[in-house]
Amino acid sequence: MSNNNSQSVNFSETFLNQLNGQPFPASEKVFLNGSDGIQVPMRKISQSDTLLESAQGKISYESNEDIYVYDTTGPITDKNCFVDIHQGLPLLRKPWIAKRDDTLEFIASNNPVPSANFEPQTTTCLRAKKGSAVTQMAYAKAGIITKEMEFVAIRENLNRQAYQSELLKTQQKGESWGANIPDEITPEFVRKEIAEGRAIIPANVNHPELEPMIIGRNFLVKVNANIGNSPVSSNIEDEVEKLVWSTRWGADTLMDLSTGDNIHQTREWILRNAPIPIGTVPIYQALEKVNGIAEDLSWEVLRETIIEQANQGVDYMTLHAGVLLRYIPMTANRLTGIVSRGGAIMAKWCLAHHQENFIYSHFEELCQILKQYDISISLGDGLRPGSVYDANDEAQFSELRTLGELTKIAWQHDVQVMIEGPGHVPLQMIKENMDEQLRHCYEAPFYTLGPLTTDIAPGYDHMTSALGAANIGWYGCAMLCYVTPKEHLGLPNKEDVKQGLIAYKIAAHAADLAKGHPGAQIRDNALSKARFEFRWEDQFNLAMDPMTAREYHDATLPKPSAKKAHFCSMCGPKFCSMKLSQDLKRDHKAEQVSLKTVTGKDIQLAETQTDDGFKSMSQKFKEQGSNLYVNAENEE
Amino acid sequence: MSNNNSQSVNFSETFLNQLNGQPFPASEKVFLNGSDGIQVPMRKISQSDTLLESAQGKISYESNEDIYVYDTTGPITDKNCFVDIHQGLPLLRKPWIAKRDDTLEFIASNNPVPSANFEPQTTTCLRAKKGSAVTQMAYAKAGIITKEMEFVAIRENLNRQAYQSELLKTQQKGESWGANIPDEITPEFVRKEIAEGRAIIPANVNHPELEPMIIGRNFLVKVNANIGNSPVSSNIEDEVEKLVWSTRWGADTLMDLSTGDNIHQTREWILRNAPIPIGTVPIYQALEKVNGIAEDLSWEVLRETIIEQANQGVDYMTLHAGVLLRYIPMTANRLTGIVSRGGAIMAKWCLAHHQENFIYSHFEELCQILKQYDISISLGDGLRPGSVYDANDEAQFSELRTLGELTKIAWQHDVQVMIEGPGHVPLQMIKENMDEQLRHCYEAPFYTLGPLTTDIAPGYDHMTSALGAANIGWYGCAMLCYVTPKEHLGLPNKEDVKQGLIAYKIAAHAADLAKGHPGAQIRDNALSKARFEFRWEDQFNLAMDPMTAREYHDATLPKPSAKKAHFCSMCGPKFCSMKLSQDLKRDHKAEQVSLKTVTGKDIQLAETQTDDGFKSMSQKFKEQGSNLYVNAENEE
C-alpha cells in the first residue's frame, strides 16, 4: 500500500462552515423518540399561512402543517451540534453495541497510523466473541428487536401520525407488483423482514457513527452514491467533502470506490464522518496490494483486505462471487464484454489460473468473517451488461442464479445479503430483471446501477439511467445506485454528485409514489398546494433543491415582491391559469348559477355555497347534458 | 394588438455564424432521394477505423460504417446553403403545393406590415379553392400519396437499408403494446395511417419552408419544444434564436406560446425560418385582442385570430374545445384546479356567460376553416391535472371522452387531429391515460406534456417528467411535449431549452427502443462498440450532445493523447474493465485451454480459435460443472 500518512488534509473552511448546523431553508432537524432514549432524526419544513380572500374581499388566514422529511444528513445539520471533521461524528450506536455484550475489543495490527491532523474518537476495533454472530439477521432470527430495527421503523414512518390535514393523508392508490408494504412500519415488521432476508440494515459494529437505515422492497426506495479517488485524480479532501455533500443531497448509502493512493486513510476519514452505511469493493484495494496484477491476487490477499476494512467499519462489501469460470466464455460474443471492474478482475484471474473464482470457492469462509462484524454482503454482478445490446443475456442471468445459491449460503451464516443488478437495459426488458431476481434470489433486496435505458447520451447518463431506475424501483428494486453525468467520461466532481443524486432521489420518490408507499405523497400534496396558493417561499422550501428553485424563479422575477405575486413569469397575470382557477373557485362558490346551454334550455341550479354545491351542479349537468354537442350550422 | 413593426431585430452574428453550414462534429447533411426530385435530409456521422491487435501483436484496421441520424435542423446545417434569417428558408414545398392546383393565392388583409429588416420571400397567402379540402387526410382518403407522405416515409426509415454490419441490424425485441410498426415504412403505409387518423403530417399550405414529419403511434416518437415570449420577458430575437437552437437539439415540432408584445411578428419570423411544424394556442392572441379580459372573448374574435394565423402558416393549433360547462365544477375539489391556461380561459368564459364553450359549439365551422389550410387540430386538454393528487380524475377523463367525440367530427371534415394529454401523473397511473386515450379517441395520435411523475422537484421538472414521458411514449404516445428545468418557476432561456430537449430526446429514444422500432438501436450499438474499442472521438461524435461529452472527458483527461488511451479517468489503466475484457477476448482466442475446476478434475478443451470455440468451452463447462459450488471447508 502506498499510504502517505503524513499528508495534511485541509478542508475548505467555507464549505464546512456553510454546512455545519445549517439545514436547508425553513428547515430544522427534529428527533422522534423511540424507547430507551432512541432519537430518530427528521427534517421538519415549516410553512407559511394560506391567505384566504372571500368573494366579498374579506381576508383570513389558515395555517399549513409542518412537513417531515427523511433526513440523511446526520449531525452536521443539527444546530445543537458542531461537527469537527478531524474528529468524526458522535458514536450513536456505541452503547447499543456495548449493551449486547457479544463483541470483544482489540487493536488491529494492520491499521496504519492515522493522518497527522486526524484524531478519531476510537482506535480500537470490535468483532464478535468467538462463536457468536453479531448480525441483525442473527438477532432477528432469534426474535430480538434491536435498537437498529426500532430506529429504522420510526424512520420509515416519516412521522405520518403527526398530520391532521386530510389532504396530506390522501394519496393515489399504488401498484406495488406484489410487495407487502404495511400501513405502519413496526419494529416487529422490520425484524421479520430481516429474519426472512427481504431487508437488510448494513451496520458494521465498527461503524458506531451510523444512523441505521433499511434496504428492502417493502420499505422506502433508497439511493446509493459512489465516490472515490482514482489513480489519475482526486484526493482525501475531495472525497470527504463529497461524502458530506452526498448526505446533504439525500444519499442513503455511499460506496467508496477509491483505487488510487491513500485508500486506507481516505476510507478512515469517510467512515468516521459517515452517518450513512459505507460500502466498498475490497478487490480494488487487494489489487493495489499486488501492484495491479490480477493474476497475483489470491484468497489470502483478499481476506486480509476484507479484515482490514472490516476493522475500520465498512458496512457492506461488494464481492463478485458469482463470476464463475464457466460463465466467462458466455461474454465472448458480447458487444461490450465485461464492464464490471470487479467482474473483469475476477474473470482475468480465473482464466489465468484455470481455476474457479476464489471468492466463490471460499464463500463460507468469507461469511464466517462477515458475520463477526455484521458486514452485509452485496453480491456483485460482475457480468452485468454494459450496453443495451448485451442486456438480459445468458451470462447475466447465469450469474444471477448463482447469486441466488450464494444468498442461501450467506443466510445460513446469518449474513445479510443484497444482490447487485444492471446496468444497461432498455425499458421493455427491465421488469424481467426484477422478476428473475425475485425468483432466483428469494426476495433478497435488489440493488441496481440505473439501469441505463439507452447508450446514446454520454454526458446525460444520470438521465438515461434515472428512467430505468424509476421503473425498476417501482417494480421492487430496493436501492438504486446513482449514475452521474460524467459516467463513461470522467470522474464526478461535486456538482456531478449533486446532479446524480437529485436524478436518483427523483427516481426513488417516483417509485415510492408508484408503489403506493404510505405517506409518500405528503410532500407532493404540500408542494402542490403551496404552488396553487402562490406561496412561493413554501414552494421553494418544500422542493428537493430549494436553492435552485429560488434561483430559477429569481432569474426572471428577482424582486422580493414577486414572491408574493399571484402569478409568475411564465404567463404573467392575465394568463395565469392558477389565478384564473382560484378566482373561479372563489367567485362561483356563493352565487346563484344559471346556465344557458347550447340547446337553449335554462338549467337552474341550487345555491352552490360550498364545494358540495359545485359538485351537485356538475351532477345536474351530467344528467341533463350528457350529449350537448350540436352541429354548429344547426345552431346558428 | 400592440405590434411594434419598426422594431429592429439584431441577431447575434456569432451565434448564427456558428450554426450556418455547421452541423455537429464529424457530421454532414446528406439527402436521400425519393421520386420526382424529393430529397430527404439526414445527418451522416462518420466513424474512425477499429484498431485490431492480434495475440501476436499484429496490427490491422477494420472500418466502421457511417451512422445516419434523423435530422431536424433544416437547411441551416447544410454546408451548401447559407440561411439568411432575415429572408427565411427556401420554399421546399412550394412546387408540391402548386402542382396540386387546389389552392388559390390572395393577399391577407389583416397581415401587418413586416418588420423593417425582414424581407420574406412571399407576401401572399394560399387557401383551398372553394369546396376543396387540401388536407393530407383528404388526399389519403382519396388514395393519393402526396410528396409529404413519401418524404416522411423515407425519413422514418433512417436509411436502414444502407447498413451492411450485422451488429447494426441487430436489436432487442420490443414490446409495443399493440402498436403496428412495419419493418419498412412505405409511402402507402403512411397514406393508410393518415387516412385512418392514426397519424398526422402537420403542414399548412402557407408553410412551404416545412420539411414534412409525421406524428403517430406507429412511427418514431416525436418531441415538441415550447418557446414564446411573455408579458414580463423575452423578445423576437430571443424567440427566433430559440427556434434555431431547438431544431439543433432535435425538436420535431415547436409551439410558439407568445403572450406578450409582437405576437404576430414573432410568429412571422419563426414560421419563415422553421423547417419544422409550428403550433400555437390561438386563444392566447385572441385574449390579447380583448385586452386580457376572458369574458370579452367570442367565437368571432377567435375565428379572426385563427384565420390570421392560418394565413401565416401555423401548422397545428391547440384548441380547448373539450372544456365543457358541465365539466368545470368537477374541478372544484381539485388540489390545483385548472392549470391549462387555455382551459382556464375557456372555463372563465363559460361560467361568466353561463354558456357552452364557444369552440365546442362552433366546432364544425372551425373544421371548415382548418381544412382550407391543412391545419391540424391539437385538441387541448384544458382540464389536465396540475398535480399528482389530481391525476386521472373525473374532469380529466370526461374531457378526454369529449375530445374523442370531436375527433370523429374533425375527421368527417378531413381535418387531421391529435389529442393532448397530461400533465402530472404518477408512474402507476400513466398507462391508464394511454389506454383511455386509445379507446375513446379512436387511436388519434396522443401528445402529452410530460407527464411529471412527482411534484417535489421544481427546478428539475425536465427530469421528473422525462420519466413519465419515456413510459407513455413506450405505451404508445406519439409526441412528447418537453418540460424545461424552469417549469413552474420562470421562462426558459437557451440553456433550459437545450436541457429540456435533451431530456425529451432521451425519453423518446428510450421509448423507440422499448417499442422495438426498427433501426432504433443502430446508434446505441455503434456508440457501445466505439466505447468498448476506446474510440473516444467516435463516442463523442455519436453522442446526443457531442460537445458536452467531450468537455466532460477533457475535464479529467485534457491531453489529446488521452483520446487514444485504452482507459479513462474513472478507473485508470489497471482497473479498466473494458481493457481487461478486451485483453481476455484476445488472449484466449488462440490458446489451448486447460481448466482445473475446484473439483480437481481437468477439463481439456479443443482449440478455441474463434468465438465459437469460446462458446463451446462455455457449453462444456455448463455440462460438466453445473453445480461447481463446493463447501470451502471441504475443499481446503
Short mmCIF file of N, CA, C and O in Angstrom, two decimals, chain A residues 172-173 230 326 329 332-333 338-339 341 354 356 360 362 364 368 388-389 394 428 454-456 460 471 490 509 514 524 528 544-545 569 575 577 581 585 594 596 611 614-615 621-622 625 628-629 631 633 636, chain B residues 172-173 230 326 329 332-333 338-339 341 354 356 360 362 364 368 388-389 394 428 454-456 460 471 490 509 514 524 528 544-545 569 575 577 581 585 594 596 611 614-615 621-622 625 628-629 631 633 636:
data_model
loop_
_atom_site.label_atom_id
_atom_site.label_comp_id
_atom_site.label_asym_id
_atom_site.label_seq_id
_atom_site.Cartn_x
_atom_site.Cartn_y
_atom_site.Cartn_z
N GLN A 172 -52.74 8.64 -4.05
CA GLN A 172 -53.23 7.75 -5.10
C GLN A 172 -52.94 6.30 -4.73
O GLN A 172 -51.96 6.00 -4.06
N LYS A 173 -53.79 5.43 -5.21
CA LYS A 173 -53.60 4.01 -4.99
C LYS A 173 -52.37 3.55 -5.76
O LYS A 173 -52.19 3.88 -6.92
N SER A 230 -9.19 8.03 -7.83
CA SER A 230 -8.71 7.13 -8.87
C SER A 230 -7.23 7.44 -9.06
O SER A 230 -6.75 8.47 -8.60
N ARG A 326 -17.15 -20.94 -15.81
CA ARG A 326 -17.92 -21.39 -16.98
C ARG A 326 -18.80 -20.29 -17.57
O ARG A 326 -19.32 -20.45 -18.66
N PRO A 329 -16.81 -17.48 -20.78
CA PRO A 329 -16.90 -17.57 -22.24
C PRO A 329 -18.24 -17.09 -22.80
O PRO A 329 -18.33 -16.74 -23.97
N ALA A 332 -18.10 -13.83 -24.59
CA ALA A 332 -17.25 -13.66 -25.77
C ALA A 332 -17.95 -12.96 -26.92
O ALA A 332 -17.35 -12.16 -27.64
N ASN A 333 -19.22 -13.25 -27.10
CA ASN A 333 -19.93 -12.62 -28.22
C ASN A 333 -20.67 -11.36 -27.84
O ASN A 333 -21.48 -10.85 -28.59
N ILE A 338 -17.12 -7.61 -20.49
CA ILE A 338 -17.36 -7.49 -19.05
C ILE A 338 -17.07 -6.06 -18.66
O ILE A 338 -15.95 -5.58 -18.83
N VAL A 339 -18.05 -5.36 -18.15
CA VAL A 339 -17.85 -3.94 -17.84
C VAL A 339 -17.74 -3.67 -16.35
O VAL A 339 -17.46 -2.54 -15.94
N ARG A 341 -15.74 -3.69 -13.11
CA ARG A 341 -14.30 -3.78 -12.81
C ARG A 341 -14.01 -5.05 -12.03
O ARG A 341 -13.11 -5.81 -12.37
N HIS A 354 -6.91 -20.90 -14.62
CA HIS A 354 -7.77 -22.03 -14.98
C HIS A 354 -8.39 -22.65 -13.73
O HIS A 354 -8.44 -23.86 -13.57
N GLU A 356 -11.53 -22.04 -10.49
CA GLU A 356 -12.77 -21.36 -10.16
C GLU A 356 -12.48 -20.12 -9.32
O GLU A 356 -11.51 -20.08 -8.55
N TYR A 360 -15.90 -17.41 -4.75
CA TYR A 360 -16.93 -18.45 -4.78
C TYR A 360 -16.47 -19.68 -3.99
O TYR A 360 -17.20 -20.22 -3.16
N HIS A 362 -14.35 -19.88 -1.66
CA HIS A 362 -14.14 -19.62 -0.23
C HIS A 362 -15.33 -18.89 0.38
O HIS A 362 -15.18 -18.16 1.36
N GLU A 364 -17.97 -19.73 2.12
CA GLU A 364 -18.37 -19.95 3.52
C GLU A 364 -17.37 -19.33 4.49
O GLU A 364 -17.75 -18.76 5.51
N GLN A 368 -18.07 -16.44 7.31
CA GLN A 368 -17.65 -16.55 8.72
C GLN A 368 -16.91 -15.29 9.19
O GLN A 368 -16.96 -14.95 10.37
N VAL A 388 -27.05 -1.77 -24.12
CA VAL A 388 -28.41 -2.24 -24.40
C VAL A 388 -28.35 -3.56 -25.18
O VAL A 388 -29.15 -4.47 -24.96
N TYR A 389 -27.37 -3.66 -26.04
CA TYR A 389 -27.20 -4.86 -26.88
C TYR A 389 -27.00 -6.12 -26.02
O TYR A 389 -27.47 -7.19 -26.38
N GLU A 394 -27.40 -14.52 -21.45
CA GLU A 394 -27.13 -15.77 -20.74
C GLU A 394 -26.10 -15.57 -19.62
O GLU A 394 -26.25 -16.11 -18.52
N GLN A 428 -38.29 -2.01 -21.95
CA GLN A 428 -39.19 -3.18 -22.03
C GLN A 428 -38.57 -4.43 -21.42
O GLN A 428 -39.27 -5.42 -21.21
N THR A 454 -30.72 3.72 -22.61
CA THR A 454 -30.15 3.91 -23.95
C THR A 454 -28.67 4.26 -23.78
O THR A 454 -28.26 4.74 -22.73
N ASP A 455 -27.92 4.01 -24.85
CA ASP A 455 -26.47 4.26 -24.78
C ASP A 455 -26.04 5.50 -25.56
O ASP A 455 -24.84 5.74 -25.70
N ILE A 456 -27.00 6.27 -26.07
CA ILE A 456 -26.59 7.33 -27.00
C ILE A 456 -26.38 8.70 -26.35
O ILE A 456 -26.17 9.67 -27.04
N TYR A 460 -25.18 12.59 -20.18
CA TYR A 460 -26.54 12.70 -19.60
C TYR A 460 -26.98 11.35 -19.06
O TYR A 460 -28.17 11.05 -19.02
N ASN A 471 -38.30 2.99 -12.95
CA ASN A 471 -39.13 1.83 -13.27
C ASN A 471 -38.76 0.61 -12.45
O ASN A 471 -39.63 -0.08 -11.92
N GLY A 490 -15.67 10.58 -17.22
CA GLY A 490 -14.68 11.12 -16.30
C GLY A 490 -15.12 10.96 -14.87
O GLY A 490 -16.18 10.40 -14.59
N HIS A 509 -38.24 8.50 -5.45
CA HIS A 509 -39.51 9.03 -4.96
C HIS A 509 -40.65 8.71 -5.93
O HIS A 509 -41.76 8.35 -5.50
N ALA A 514 -45.38 5.39 -6.91
CA ALA A 514 -45.99 4.38 -7.79
C ALA A 514 -46.35 3.11 -7.03
O ALA A 514 -47.36 2.46 -7.30
N ASP A 524 -45.56 15.92 -1.92
CA ASP A 524 -46.12 16.33 -3.22
C ASP A 524 -47.37 17.18 -3.01
O ASP A 524 -47.53 18.24 -3.63
N SER A 528 -47.79 21.03 -3.99
CA SER A 528 -48.80 21.41 -4.98
C SER A 528 -49.75 22.46 -4.41
O SER A 528 -50.16 23.39 -5.10
N MET A 544 -37.04 19.68 -3.61
CA MET A 544 -35.87 18.83 -3.37
C MET A 544 -34.59 19.67 -3.33
O MET A 544 -33.68 19.37 -2.58
N ASP A 545 -34.54 20.72 -4.14
CA ASP A 545 -33.38 21.60 -4.18
C ASP A 545 -33.89 23.04 -4.05
O ASP A 545 -34.09 23.74 -5.04
N SER A 569 -43.58 34.39 -13.99
CA SER A 569 -43.06 34.90 -15.25
C SER A 569 -43.49 34.09 -16.46
O SER A 569 -43.39 34.54 -17.58
N PHE A 575 -52.64 35.67 -17.91
CA PHE A 575 -52.69 34.32 -18.43
C PHE A 575 -52.48 33.25 -17.37
O PHE A 575 -52.28 32.09 -17.69
N SER A 577 -53.21 30.52 -15.28
CA SER A 577 -54.33 29.59 -15.16
C SER A 577 -54.68 29.37 -13.70
O SER A 577 -55.84 29.22 -13.34
N SER A 581 -58.12 30.01 -12.10
CA SER A 581 -58.78 28.88 -11.46
C SER A 581 -59.17 29.21 -10.02
O SER A 581 -60.27 28.87 -9.56
N LYS A 585 -63.03 29.46 -8.50
CA LYS A 585 -63.46 28.70 -7.35
C LYS A 585 -64.10 29.64 -6.33
O LYS A 585 -65.13 29.33 -5.75
N SER A 594 -76.95 30.17 -13.03
CA SER A 594 -77.97 29.92 -14.04
C SER A 594 -77.25 29.68 -15.36
O SER A 594 -76.50 30.52 -15.84
N LYS A 596 -77.16 28.70 -19.36
CA LYS A 596 -77.86 28.57 -20.63
C LYS A 596 -77.03 27.60 -21.47
O LYS A 596 -75.89 27.86 -21.78
N ASP A 611 -68.31 23.57 -1.92
CA ASP A 611 -67.80 22.68 -2.94
C ASP A 611 -68.81 21.60 -3.26
O ASP A 611 -68.90 21.12 -4.38
N PHE A 614 -71.04 22.97 -5.75
CA PHE A 614 -70.32 22.95 -7.02
C PHE A 614 -70.42 21.55 -7.63
O PHE A 614 -70.61 21.38 -8.82
N LYS A 615 -70.32 20.57 -6.76
CA LYS A 615 -70.39 19.19 -7.19
C LYS A 615 -71.78 18.83 -7.73
O LYS A 615 -71.91 18.17 -8.74
N PHE A 621 -75.62 18.76 -14.48
CA PHE A 621 -75.24 18.93 -15.87
C PHE A 621 -75.01 17.60 -16.55
O PHE A 621 -75.31 17.42 -17.72
N LYS A 622 -74.44 16.71 -15.78
CA LYS A 622 -74.16 15.39 -16.36
C LYS A 622 -75.46 14.73 -16.78
O LYS A 622 -75.56 14.13 -17.84
N GLY A 625 -77.22 17.09 -19.61
CA GLY A 625 -76.48 17.46 -20.82
C GLY A 625 -75.48 16.41 -21.25
O GLY A 625 -74.37 16.73 -21.60
N LEU A 628 -74.23 17.24 -25.26
CA LEU A 628 -74.56 18.62 -25.59
C LEU A 628 -74.17 19.03 -27.00
O LEU A 628 -74.58 20.08 -27.47
N TYR A 629 -73.34 18.20 -27.64
CA TYR A 629 -72.83 18.70 -28.91
C TYR A 629 -73.93 18.92 -29.93
O TYR A 629 -74.74 18.06 -30.22
N ASN A 631 -74.62 20.47 -33.85
CA ASN A 631 -73.97 20.89 -35.09
C ASN A 631 -73.98 22.41 -35.17
O ASN A 631 -75.02 23.06 -35.01
N GLU A 633 -73.84 24.43 -37.51
CA GLU A 633 -74.70 25.03 -38.54
C GLU A 633 -76.16 25.06 -38.09
O GLU A 633 -76.88 26.02 -38.34
N GLU A 636 -76.82 27.99 -35.53
CA GLU A 636 -76.77 29.43 -35.89
C GLU A 636 -77.92 29.86 -36.79
O GLU A 636 -78.64 29.03 -37.32
N GLN B 172 -32.82 -5.54 -29.73
CA GLN B 172 -33.65 -6.29 -28.78
C GLN B 172 -35.10 -6.30 -29.25
O GLN B 172 -35.57 -5.36 -29.88
N LYS B 173 -35.79 -7.34 -28.90
CA LYS B 173 -37.21 -7.45 -29.22
C LYS B 173 -37.98 -6.41 -28.41
O LYS B 173 -37.78 -6.25 -27.22
N SER B 230 -43.33 36.35 -23.11
CA SER B 230 -44.40 36.53 -22.13
C SER B 230 -44.44 38.01 -21.82
O SER B 230 -43.51 38.75 -22.15
N ARG B 326 -70.27 21.65 -18.15
CA ARG B 326 -70.61 20.71 -17.08
C ARG B 326 -69.39 20.04 -16.45
O ARG B 326 -69.49 19.42 -15.41
N PRO B 329 -67.30 22.31 -12.93
CA PRO B 329 -67.48 22.08 -11.48
C PRO B 329 -66.74 20.84 -10.97
O PRO B 329 -66.45 20.75 -9.78
N ALA B 332 -63.72 21.52 -8.90
CA ALA B 332 -63.83 22.30 -7.65
C ALA B 332 -63.06 21.68 -6.50
O ALA B 332 -62.46 22.37 -5.69
N ASN B 333 -63.08 20.37 -6.43
CA ASN B 333 -62.40 19.73 -5.31
C ASN B 333 -60.96 19.33 -5.64
O ASN B 333 -60.34 18.58 -4.90
N ILE B 338 -57.65 24.23 -12.39
CA ILE B 338 -57.39 24.13 -13.83
C ILE B 338 -56.02 24.75 -14.08
O ILE B 338 -55.82 25.93 -13.80
N VAL B 339 -55.08 23.99 -14.59
CA VAL B 339 -53.73 24.52 -14.77
C VAL B 339 -53.38 24.80 -16.22
O VAL B 339 -52.33 25.35 -16.52
N ARG B 341 -53.63 27.02 -19.29
CA ARG B 341 -54.02 28.41 -19.49
C ARG B 341 -55.27 28.51 -20.35
O ARG B 341 -56.22 29.19 -20.02
N HIS B 354 -72.43 31.73 -18.65
CA HIS B 354 -73.36 30.61 -18.45
C HIS B 354 -73.73 29.97 -19.78
O HIS B 354 -74.89 29.67 -20.03
N GLU B 356 -72.23 27.32 -23.16
CA GLU B 356 -71.28 26.27 -23.52
C GLU B 356 -70.08 26.90 -24.23
O GLU B 356 -70.20 27.90 -24.94
N TYR B 360 -66.39 24.56 -28.77
CA TYR B 360 -67.18 23.33 -28.89
C TYR B 360 -68.42 23.57 -29.75
O TYR B 360 -68.72 22.80 -30.67
N HIS B 362 -68.94 25.79 -31.94
CA HIS B 362 -68.64 26.16 -33.34
C HIS B 362 -67.64 25.21 -33.96
O HIS B 362 -66.89 25.58 -34.86
N GLU B 364 -67.74 22.60 -35.93
CA GLU B 364 -67.77 22.28 -37.36
C GLU B 364 -67.32 23.46 -38.21
O GLU B 364 -66.62 23.29 -39.21
N GLN B 368 -64.18 23.66 -40.82
CA GLN B 368 -64.28 24.15 -42.20
C GLN B 368 -63.18 25.18 -42.51
O GLN B 368 -62.75 25.30 -43.66
N VAL B 388 -49.99 15.54 -8.95
CA VAL B 388 -50.16 14.10 -8.80
C VAL B 388 -51.51 13.79 -8.14
O VAL B 388 -52.20 12.83 -8.48
N TYR B 389 -51.89 14.65 -7.21
CA TYR B 389 -53.15 14.50 -6.47
C TYR B 389 -54.36 14.47 -7.41
O TYR B 389 -55.33 13.76 -7.16
N GLU B 394 -62.15 12.65 -12.69
CA GLU B 394 -63.37 12.68 -13.49
C GLU B 394 -63.33 13.82 -14.51
O GLU B 394 -63.73 13.65 -15.66
N GLN B 428 -47.59 4.74 -11.85
CA GLN B 428 -48.53 3.61 -11.93
C GLN B 428 -49.84 3.99 -12.61
O GLN B 428 -50.63 3.11 -12.94
N THR B 454 -43.74 13.28 -10.23
CA THR B 454 -43.78 13.77 -8.84
C THR B 454 -43.74 15.29 -8.88
O THR B 454 -43.29 15.89 -9.86
N ASP B 455 -44.22 15.89 -7.80
CA ASP B 455 -44.30 17.36 -7.75
C ASP B 455 -43.25 17.98 -6.84
O ASP B 455 -43.29 19.19 -6.60
N ILE B 456 -42.31 17.17 -6.33
CA ILE B 456 -41.43 17.73 -5.29
C ILE B 456 -40.10 18.27 -5.81
O ILE B 456 -39.24 18.63 -5.02
N TYR B 460 -36.18 20.78 -11.55
CA TYR B 460 -35.73 19.56 -12.20
C TYR B 460 -36.92 18.86 -12.87
O TYR B 460 -36.93 17.64 -13.02
N ASN B 471 -42.13 6.55 -20.38
CA ASN B 471 -43.10 5.48 -20.21
C ASN B 471 -44.31 5.64 -21.12
O ASN B 471 -44.74 4.69 -21.77
N GLY B 490 -40.04 29.85 -14.03
CA GLY B 490 -39.67 31.01 -14.82
C GLY B 490 -39.62 30.66 -16.29
O GLY B 490 -39.91 29.53 -16.69
N HIS B 509 -36.28 8.42 -27.39
CA HIS B 509 -35.45 7.34 -27.92
C HIS B 509 -35.58 6.08 -27.07
O HIS B 509 -35.66 4.96 -27.60
N ALA B 514 -37.82 0.67 -26.66
CA ALA B 514 -38.72 -0.21 -25.91
C ALA B 514 -39.82 -0.76 -26.80
O ALA B 514 -40.24 -1.90 -26.65
N ASP B 524 -27.20 3.21 -30.77
CA ASP B 524 -26.76 2.64 -29.49
C ASP B 524 -25.65 1.62 -29.70
O ASP B 524 -24.62 1.64 -29.01
N SER B 528 -21.86 1.98 -28.44
CA SER B 528 -21.33 1.00 -27.49
C SER B 528 -20.07 0.34 -28.04
O SER B 528 -19.11 0.09 -27.30
N MET B 544 -25.54 12.17 -28.23
CA MET B 544 -26.61 13.13 -28.46
C MET B 544 -26.08 14.56 -28.35
O MET B 544 -26.52 15.45 -29.05
N ASP B 545 -25.12 14.77 -27.45
CA ASP B 545 -24.52 16.09 -27.26
C ASP B 545 -22.99 15.91 -27.30
O ASP B 545 -22.34 15.79 -26.27
N SER B 569 -10.48 8.13 -17.09
CA SER B 569 -10.18 8.65 -15.77
C SER B 569 -10.96 7.94 -14.65
O SER B 569 -10.60 8.05 -13.49
N PHE B 575 -7.48 -0.71 -13.69
CA PHE B 575 -8.82 -1.10 -13.28
C PHE B 575 -9.84 -1.05 -14.42
O PHE B 575 -11.02 -1.14 -14.18
N SER B 577 -12.17 -2.18 -16.77
CA SER B 577 -12.81 -3.46 -17.05
C SER B 577 -12.86 -3.73 -18.54
O SER B 577 -12.71 -4.86 -18.99
N SER B 581 -11.34 -6.80 -20.32
CA SER B 581 -12.24 -7.64 -21.08
C SER B 581 -11.74 -7.82 -22.51
O SER B 581 -11.79 -8.92 -23.08
N LYS B 585 -10.51 -11.39 -24.26
CA LYS B 585 -11.07 -11.89 -25.51
C LYS B 585 -9.94 -12.23 -26.48
O LYS B 585 -9.96 -13.26 -27.14
N SER B 594 -6.86 -25.24 -20.79
CA SER B 594 -6.93 -26.36 -19.87
C SER B 594 -7.40 -25.83 -18.53
O SER B 594 -6.79 -24.96 -17.94
N LYS B 596 -8.66 -26.30 -14.64
CA LYS B 596 -8.73 -27.11 -13.45
C LYS B 596 -9.91 -26.59 -12.64
O LYS B 596 -9.95 -25.45 -12.24
N ASP B 611 -14.59 -17.23 -31.66
CA ASP B 611 -15.62 -17.02 -30.66
C ASP B 611 -16.45 -18.28 -30.49
O ASP B 611 -16.95 -18.58 -29.42
N PHE B 614 -14.77 -20.35 -28.09
CA PHE B 614 -15.03 -19.76 -26.78
C PHE B 614 -16.40 -20.23 -26.29
O PHE B 614 -16.60 -20.56 -25.13
N LYS B 615 -17.34 -20.26 -27.23
CA LYS B 615 -18.70 -20.69 -26.91
C LYS B 615 -18.75 -22.15 -26.50
O LYS B 615 -19.43 -22.53 -25.55
N PHE B 621 -18.37 -26.46 -20.09
CA PHE B 621 -18.38 -26.17 -18.67
C PHE B 621 -19.76 -26.32 -18.08
O PHE B 621 -19.94 -26.75 -16.96
N LYS B 622 -20.73 -25.88 -18.86
CA LYS B 622 -22.10 -25.97 -18.38
C LYS B 622 -22.47 -27.42 -18.10
O LYS B 622 -23.09 -27.74 -17.10
N GLY B 625 -19.88 -28.83 -15.26
CA GLY B 625 -19.77 -28.14 -13.97
C GLY B 625 -21.05 -27.45 -13.56
O GLY B 625 -21.01 -26.32 -13.09
N LEU B 628 -20.85 -26.34 -9.43
CA LEU B 628 -19.44 -26.36 -9.03
C LEU B 628 -19.23 -26.00 -7.57
O LEU B 628 -18.16 -26.20 -7.04
N TYR B 629 -20.27 -25.44 -6.93
CA TYR B 629 -20.02 -24.94 -5.60
C TYR B 629 -19.61 -26.07 -4.65
O TYR B 629 -20.26 -27.08 -4.51
N ASN B 631 -18.21 -26.73 -0.67
CA ASN B 631 -18.03 -26.14 0.65
C ASN B 631 -16.56 -25.80 0.87
O ASN B 631 -15.68 -26.64 0.69
N GLU B 633 -14.80 -25.40 3.38
CA GLU B 633 -14.08 -26.18 4.38
C GLU B 633 -13.68 -27.55 3.85
O GLU B 633 -12.60 -28.05 4.12
N GLU B 636 -10.52 -27.26 1.48
CA GLU B 636 -9.17 -26.95 1.94
C GLU B 636 -8.57 -28.05 2.81
O GLU B 636 -9.25 -28.98 3.22
#
